[in-house]
PDB file of C-alpha atoms in Angstrom:
ATOM      1  CA  MET A   1      77.481 114.074  75.760  1.00  0.00           C
ATOM      2  CA  LYS A   2      74.268 112.225  74.982  1.00  0.00           C
ATOM      3  CA  PHE A   3      75.392 108.669  75.670  1.00  0.00           C
ATOM      4  CA  ARG A   4      74.289 106.493  78.569  1.00  0.00           C
ATOM      5  CA  PRO A   5      76.101 103.186  79.122  1.00  0.00           C
ATOM      6  CA  LEU A   6      74.012 100.133  79.944  1.00  0.00           C
ATOM      7  CA  HIS A   7      74.296  97.626  82.776  1.00  0.00           C
ATOM      8  CA  ASP A   8      77.760  97.550  84.422  1.00  0.00           C
ATOM      9  CA  ARG A   9      79.589  99.525  81.731  1.00  0.00           C
ATOM     10  CA  VAL A  10      81.482 102.777  82.224  1.00  0.00           C
ATOM     11  CA  VAL A  11      82.716 105.451  79.810  1.00  0.00           C
ATOM     12  CA  VAL A  12      86.308 106.526  80.476  1.00  0.00           C
ATOM     13  CA  LYS A  13      88.398 109.415  79.181  1.00  0.00           C
ATOM     14  CA  ARG A  14      92.114 108.635  79.195  1.00  0.00           C
ATOM     15  CA  VAL A  15      94.276 110.975  81.275  1.00  0.00           C
ATOM     16  CA  GLU A  16      97.292 111.942  79.199  1.00  0.00           C
ATOM     17  CA  GLU A  17     100.671 111.631  80.865  1.00  0.00           C
ATOM     18  CA  GLU A  18     103.254 114.362  80.645  1.00  0.00           C
ATOM     19  CA  GLY A  19     105.389 114.062  77.509  1.00  0.00           C
ATOM     20  CA  LYS A  20     108.645 114.759  79.304  1.00  0.00           C
ATOM     21  CA  THR A  21     110.865 112.545  81.468  1.00  0.00           C
ATOM     22  CA  LYS A  22     112.234 113.556  84.868  1.00  0.00           C
ATOM     23  CA  GLY A  23     115.516 114.407  83.165  1.00  0.00           C
ATOM     24  CA  GLY A  24     113.784 116.786  80.739  1.00  0.00           C
ATOM     25  CA  ILE A  25     113.827 114.581  77.637  1.00  0.00           C
ATOM     26  CA  ILE A  26     110.714 115.135  75.510  1.00  0.00           C
ATOM     27  CA  ILE A  27     109.018 111.920  74.396  1.00  0.00           C
ATOM     28  CA  PRO A  28     107.417 112.093  70.912  1.00  0.00           C
ATOM     29  CA  ASP A  29     103.789 110.985  70.540  1.00  0.00           C
ATOM     30  CA  THR A  30     104.799 107.988  68.434  1.00  0.00           C
ATOM     31  CA  ALA A  31     106.964 106.589  71.263  1.00  0.00           C
ATOM     32  CA  LYS A  32     104.398 107.059  74.052  1.00  0.00           C
ATOM     33  CA  GLU A  33     102.329 104.186  75.347  1.00  0.00           C
ATOM     34  CA  LYS A  34      98.635 104.720  75.855  1.00  0.00           C
ATOM     35  CA  PRO A  35      97.950 105.698  79.464  1.00  0.00           C
ATOM     36  CA  MET A  36      96.277 103.163  81.731  1.00  0.00           C
ATOM     37  CA  GLU A  37      94.760 105.910  83.842  1.00  0.00           C
ATOM     38  CA  GLY A  38      91.493 107.682  83.168  1.00  0.00           C
ATOM     39  CA  GLU A  39      88.534 109.608  84.473  1.00  0.00           C
ATOM     40  CA  ILE A  40      85.030 108.181  84.467  1.00  0.00           C
ATOM     41  CA  VAL A  41      82.705 110.263  82.297  1.00  0.00           C
ATOM     42  CA  ALA A  42      79.502 108.187  82.635  1.00  0.00           C
ATOM     43  CA  VAL A  43      78.332 105.011  84.391  1.00  0.00           C
ATOM     44  CA  GLY A  44      75.535 102.550  83.763  1.00  0.00           C
ATOM     45  CA  PRO A  45      72.857 101.763  86.355  1.00  0.00           C
ATOM     46  CA  GLY A  46      74.518  98.509  87.449  1.00  0.00           C
ATOM     47  CA  ALA A  47      74.451  94.766  86.836  1.00  0.00           C
ATOM     48  CA  ARG A  48      71.575  92.475  87.746  1.00  0.00           C
ATOM     49  CA  ASP A  49      72.089  89.701  90.267  1.00  0.00           C
ATOM     50  CA  GLU A  50      70.466  86.233  90.242  1.00  0.00           C
ATOM     51  CA  LYS A  51      67.220  87.609  91.713  1.00  0.00           C
ATOM     52  CA  GLY A  52      66.975  90.326  89.062  1.00  0.00           C
ATOM     53  CA  THR A  53      67.716  93.284  91.333  1.00  0.00           C
ATOM     54  CA  ILE A  54      70.147  95.934  90.131  1.00  0.00           C
ATOM     55  CA  VAL A  55      73.460  96.046  91.995  1.00  0.00           C
ATOM     56  CA  PRO A  56      74.900  99.598  91.767  1.00  0.00           C
ATOM     57  CA  LEU A  57      78.486 100.114  90.603  1.00  0.00           C
ATOM     58  CA  ASP A  58      81.373 100.912  92.965  1.00  0.00           C
ATOM     59  CA  VAL A  59      82.633 103.685  90.671  1.00  0.00           C
ATOM     60  CA  LYS A  60      80.975 107.007  89.924  1.00  0.00           C
ATOM     61  CA  LYS A  61      81.306 109.870  87.467  1.00  0.00           C
ATOM     62  CA  GLY A  62      84.480 111.863  88.110  1.00  0.00           C
ATOM     63  CA  ASP A  63      86.461 108.995  89.704  1.00  0.00           C
ATOM     64  CA  ARG A  64      90.058 108.639  88.551  1.00  0.00           C
ATOM     65  CA  ILE A  65      90.806 104.986  87.817  1.00  0.00           C
ATOM     66  CA  LEU A  66      93.456 102.520  86.679  1.00  0.00           C
ATOM     67  CA  PHE A  67      92.558  99.942  84.048  1.00  0.00           C
ATOM     68  CA  GLY A  68      94.292  97.249  82.015  1.00  0.00           C
ATOM     69  CA  LYS A  69      96.334  98.154  78.953  1.00  0.00           C
ATOM     70  CA  TRP A  70      93.976  96.347  76.560  1.00  0.00           C
ATOM     71  CA  SER A  71      90.724  97.003  78.435  1.00  0.00           C
ATOM     72  CA  GLY A  72      87.587  98.360  76.833  1.00  0.00           C
ATOM     73  CA  SER A  73      86.536  99.389  73.355  1.00  0.00           C
ATOM     74  CA  GLU A  74      87.750 102.655  71.868  1.00  0.00           C
ATOM     75  CA  VAL A  75      85.005 104.938  70.551  1.00  0.00           C
ATOM     76  CA  LYS A  76      84.768 108.510  69.352  1.00  0.00           C
ATOM     77  CA  LEU A  77      81.814 110.485  70.774  1.00  0.00           C
ATOM     78  CA  ASP A  78      81.321 114.200  70.112  1.00  0.00           C
ATOM     79  CA  GLY A  79      84.836 114.308  68.613  1.00  0.00           C
ATOM     80  CA  GLU A  80      86.394 112.947  71.809  1.00  0.00           C
ATOM     81  CA  ASP A  81      88.297 109.636  72.092  1.00  0.00           C
ATOM     82  CA  LEU A  82      86.771 107.558  74.889  1.00  0.00           C
ATOM     83  CA  LEU A  83      86.764 103.973  76.162  1.00  0.00           C
ATOM     84  CA  ILE A  84      83.733 101.881  77.057  1.00  0.00           C
ATOM     85  CA  MET A  85      84.487  99.042  79.455  1.00  0.00           C
ATOM     86  CA  LYS A  86      82.867  96.848  82.059  1.00  0.00           C
ATOM     87  CA  GLU A  87      83.354  97.738  85.696  1.00  0.00           C
ATOM     88  CA  SER A  88      85.276  94.472  86.138  1.00  0.00           C
ATOM     89  CA  ASP A  89      88.010  95.875  83.818  1.00  0.00           C
ATOM     90  CA  VAL A  90      88.675  98.664  86.330  1.00  0.00           C
ATOM     91  CA  MET A  91      91.593  97.729  88.587  1.00  0.00           C
ATOM     92  CA  GLY A  92      90.970 100.412  91.178  1.00  0.00           C
ATOM     93  CA  ILE A  93      90.122 103.993  92.044  1.00  0.00           C
ATOM     94  CA  ILE A  94      92.956 106.464  92.568  1.00  0.00           C
ATOM     95  CA  GLU A  95      92.319 108.507  95.699  1.00  0.00           C
ATOM     96  CA  SER A  96      93.227 112.206  95.396  1.00  0.00           C
ATOM     97  CA  GLN A  97      95.299 112.061  98.593  1.00  0.00           C
ATOM     98  CA  SER A  98      97.520 109.286  97.179  1.00  0.00           C
ATOM     99  CA  ILE A  99      98.139 111.381  94.042  1.00  0.00           C
ATOM    100  CA  ALA A 100      99.356 114.305  96.164  1.00  0.00           C
ATOM    101  CA  ILE A 101     101.639 112.037  98.229  1.00  0.00           C
ATOM    102  CA  ALA A 102     103.094 110.426  95.079  1.00  0.00           C
ATOM    103  CA  LYS A 103     103.820 113.845  93.576  1.00  0.00           C
ATOM    104  CA  LYS A 104     105.621 114.947  96.759  1.00  0.00           C
ATOM    105  CA  LYS A 105     107.827 111.825  96.644  1.00  0.00           C
ATOM    106  CA  VAL A 106     108.762 112.502  93.008  1.00  0.00           C
ATOM    107  CA  ALA A 107     109.669 116.146  93.621  1.00  0.00           C
TER     108      ALA A 107
END
């Protein structure tokens, strides 16, 4: 991808949820909500503070994040649906260990 976000913006690829419930019922695409989880594809250099110095972002490429349902702007780059949002729209980073623990609890 030849796109570099500016300032404190990040490019996010939505992570699609499984289309089946725990009970085995398949959910059609028209009934699914857009996922609020994604993976960061690219990050900007950071925002400038009052003195003009660049403050680096807390997120990095490859981080798995949670964001608000209506956050960001949807764009299509290289045939891929992506979101561009400010770092402030990111609610948090999902740690890989917490994903494994959550999956164990579900099983």
